[in-house]
Amino acid sequence: MHRTHQLIEGLERTMSKLAAAETAQRGFLTTGNDKYLEPIDVAIVEVQRELNNVRALTVDDPLQLEKFDTIEPLIQLKIRKLREEIDFRRDIGIETALRTIDGSASKNQVMDAIRTQVALMQDAERHLLDERTADTAATSAMAKLTIIIGTSMSFVILSIFAFLLSRSISTPISKLEEAVWDIGQGDLTTRVQASPDDELGRLGISFNKMAEGLQQAYA
């Protein structure tokens, strides 16, 4: 999974575990039942694990690391408040505890601040992901264009080569055919230009020797 997706999902899991701890804490505050304490402890441990994972994903990104350094203390503050409110509930009872806790403005302010900072980190990662997607699309389009141009150029070059090769073969053969015709018409002096560099050239040399032999025989 790509780092950006890991970071976004890690932050989502952190918020989910933190919300689970808050929900379990609310259950304890309203009932006093200790069965809610274990889920709180489990959720807090999972929150810390997610925080460690997120930090590891931001170590190479100073801007995101700076945002995370703002989020982590807020989450630790939230966890501390959860535990303090649990202790508060045990010490003074349900009615006084709930009245005091519900009247605390900082309770929601901390969670709102965490959500805001987490949203900023996730938005930054989504923006980065959009940029990477656009770059990948542009690179892919350029690669396709390069392949098309390269294929077209190869076809053109191959066509030119085939034409030149065909011409280099057909011209000597035509000359040789003309010389054979001349010999057939009695012109024993006819010769073709030939070199021993290829099969057609050697064929031309053999023809010239044959013509010389005929010319000497009929001289």
Coordinates of C-alpha atoms in Angstrom, one line a residue, residues 64-214:
Q64 CA 3.5 16.6 7.9
L65 CA 5.7 15.9 10.8
E66 CA 5.1 19.4 12.1
K67 CA 1.4 18.9 11.9
F68 CA 1.7 15.5 13.6
D69 CA 3.7 17.2 16.4
T70 CA 0.7 19.3 17.0
I71 CA -1.8 16.4 17.0
E72 CA 0.1 14.0 19.2
P73 CA 0.1 16.2 22.4
L74 CA -3.6 16.9 21.9
I75 CA -4.3 13.2 21.8
Q76 CA -2.2 12.6 24.9
L77 CA -4.1 15.4 26.5
K78 CA -7.4 13.8 25.5
I79 CA -6.3 10.5 26.9
R80 CA -5.2 12.1 30.2
K81 CA -8.6 13.8 30.5
L82 CA -10.4 10.5 29.9
R83 CA -8.5 8.9 32.8
E84 CA -8.9 12.0 35.0
E85 CA -12.7 11.9 34.5
I86 CA -12.8 8.2 35.3
D87 CA -11.0 8.9 38.6
F88 CA -13.2 11.9 39.2
R89 CA -16.3 9.7 38.7
R90 CA -15.0 7.2 41.3
D91 CA -14.2 9.9 43.8
I92 CA -17.3 12.1 43.8
G93 CA -20.1 10.0 42.4
I94 CA -22.1 10.0 39.2
E95 CA -24.3 13.0 39.5
T96 CA -21.6 15.5 40.5
A97 CA -19.1 14.0 38.1
L98 CA -21.4 14.1 35.1
R99 CA -22.5 17.7 35.9
T100 CA -19.0 18.9 36.2
I101 CA -17.6 17.0 33.2
D102 CA -20.5 18.0 30.9
G103 CA -20.0 21.6 31.9
S104 CA -16.4 21.6 30.9
A105 CA -15.9 23.5 27.6
S106 CA -12.4 22.1 27.2
K107 CA -13.8 18.6 26.8
N108 CA -15.1 19.1 23.3
Q109 CA -12.5 21.8 22.4
V110 CA -9.7 19.3 22.6
M111 CA -11.5 16.7 20.4
D112 CA -12.4 19.4 17.9
A113 CA -8.8 20.6 17.7
I114 CA -7.7 17.0 17.1
R115 CA -10.2 16.5 14.3
T116 CA -9.2 19.8 12.7
Q117 CA -5.5 18.9 12.7
V118 CA -6.1 15.4 11.5
A119 CA -8.3 16.7 8.6
L120 CA -5.4 19.1 7.6
M121 CA -2.9 16.2 7.5
Q122 CA -5.3 14.1 5.5
D123 CA -6.1 16.9 3.1
A124 CA -2.4 17.5 2.5
E125 CA -1.9 13.8 1.7
R126 CA -4.9 13.7 -0.7
H127 CA -3.5 16.8 -2.5
L128 CA -0.1 15.0 -2.8
L129 CA -1.9 11.9 -4.1
D130 CA -3.7 14.0 -6.7
E131 CA -0.4 15.5 -7.8
R132 CA 1.2 12.1 -8.1
T133 CA -1.8 10.8 -10.0
A134 CA -1.6 13.7 -12.5
D135 CA 2.1 13.2 -12.9
T136 CA 1.6 9.5 -13.5
A137 CA -1.1 10.2 -16.1
A138 CA 1.2 12.7 -17.9
T139 CA 4.1 10.3 -17.8
S140 CA 1.9 7.5 -19.2
A141 CA 0.6 9.8 -22.0
M142 CA 4.2 10.8 -22.9
A143 CA 5.3 7.2 -23.0
K144 CA 2.4 6.3 -25.3
L145 CA 3.2 9.3 -27.6
T146 CA 6.9 8.2 -27.6
I147 CA 5.9 4.7 -28.6
I148 CA 3.6 5.9 -31.4
I149 CA 6.3 8.3 -32.7
G150 CA 9.0 5.7 -32.4
T151 CA 6.9 3.0 -34.2
S152 CA 6.0 5.5 -37.0
M153 CA 9.7 6.5 -37.4
S154 CA 10.7 2.8 -37.5
F155 CA 8.2 2.1 -40.2
V156 CA 9.3 5.0 -42.3
I157 CA 13.0 4.1 -41.9
L158 CA 12.2 0.4 -42.7
S159 CA 10.2 1.5 -45.8
I160 CA 13.1 3.7 -47.0
F161 CA 15.6 0.9 -46.4
A162 CA 13.4 -1.6 -48.3
F163 CA 13.0 0.8 -51.2
L164 CA 16.8 1.4 -51.4
L165 CA 17.5 -2.3 -51.1
S166 CA 15.0 -3.2 -53.8
R167 CA 16.5 -0.5 -56.1
S168 CA 20.1 -1.7 -55.5
I169 CA 19.1 -5.2 -56.5
S170 CA 16.7 -4.5 -59.4
T171 CA 19.0 -2.0 -61.2
P172 CA 22.0 -4.4 -61.7
I173 CA 19.6 -7.2 -62.7
S174 CA 18.0 -4.9 -65.3
K175 CA 21.5 -4.0 -66.6
L176 CA 22.4 -7.7 -66.8
E177 CA 19.2 -8.5 -68.6
E178 CA 20.0 -5.8 -71.2
A179 CA 23.5 -7.1 -71.7
V180 CA 22.2 -10.6 -72.2
W181 CA 19.8 -9.3 -74.8
D182 CA 22.7 -7.5 -76.6
I183 CA 24.7 -10.7 -76.6
G184 CA 21.7 -12.5 -78.1
Q185 CA 21.5 -9.8 -80.8
G186 CA 25.1 -10.4 -81.7
D187 CA 26.8 -7.6 -79.8
L188 CA 29.7 -9.5 -78.2
T189 CA 31.4 -6.3 -77.0
T190 CA 28.7 -5.5 -74.4
R191 CA 29.9 -5.6 -70.8
V192 CA 28.3 -4.8 -67.4
Q193 CA 29.8 -2.9 -64.5
A194 CA 30.5 -5.5 -61.7
S195 CA 32.5 -5.9 -58.5
P196 CA 33.2 -9.0 -56.4
D197 CA 31.5 -7.5 -53.3
D198 CA 28.2 -9.4 -53.6
E199 CA 26.5 -12.2 -55.5
L200 CA 25.1 -9.8 -58.2
G201 CA 28.6 -8.4 -58.7
R202 CA 30.2 -11.8 -59.1
L203 CA 27.4 -12.8 -61.5
G204 CA 28.3 -9.7 -63.6
I205 CA 32.0 -10.7 -63.6
S206 CA 31.0 -14.2 -64.8
F207 CA 28.9 -12.6 -67.6
N208 CA 31.8 -10.4 -68.7
K209 CA 34.1 -13.4 -68.9
M210 CA 31.6 -15.3 -70.9
A211 CA 31.2 -12.3 -73.3
E212 CA 35.0 -12.0 -73.6
G213 CA 35.2 -15.8 -74.4
L214 CA 32.6 -15.5 -77.0

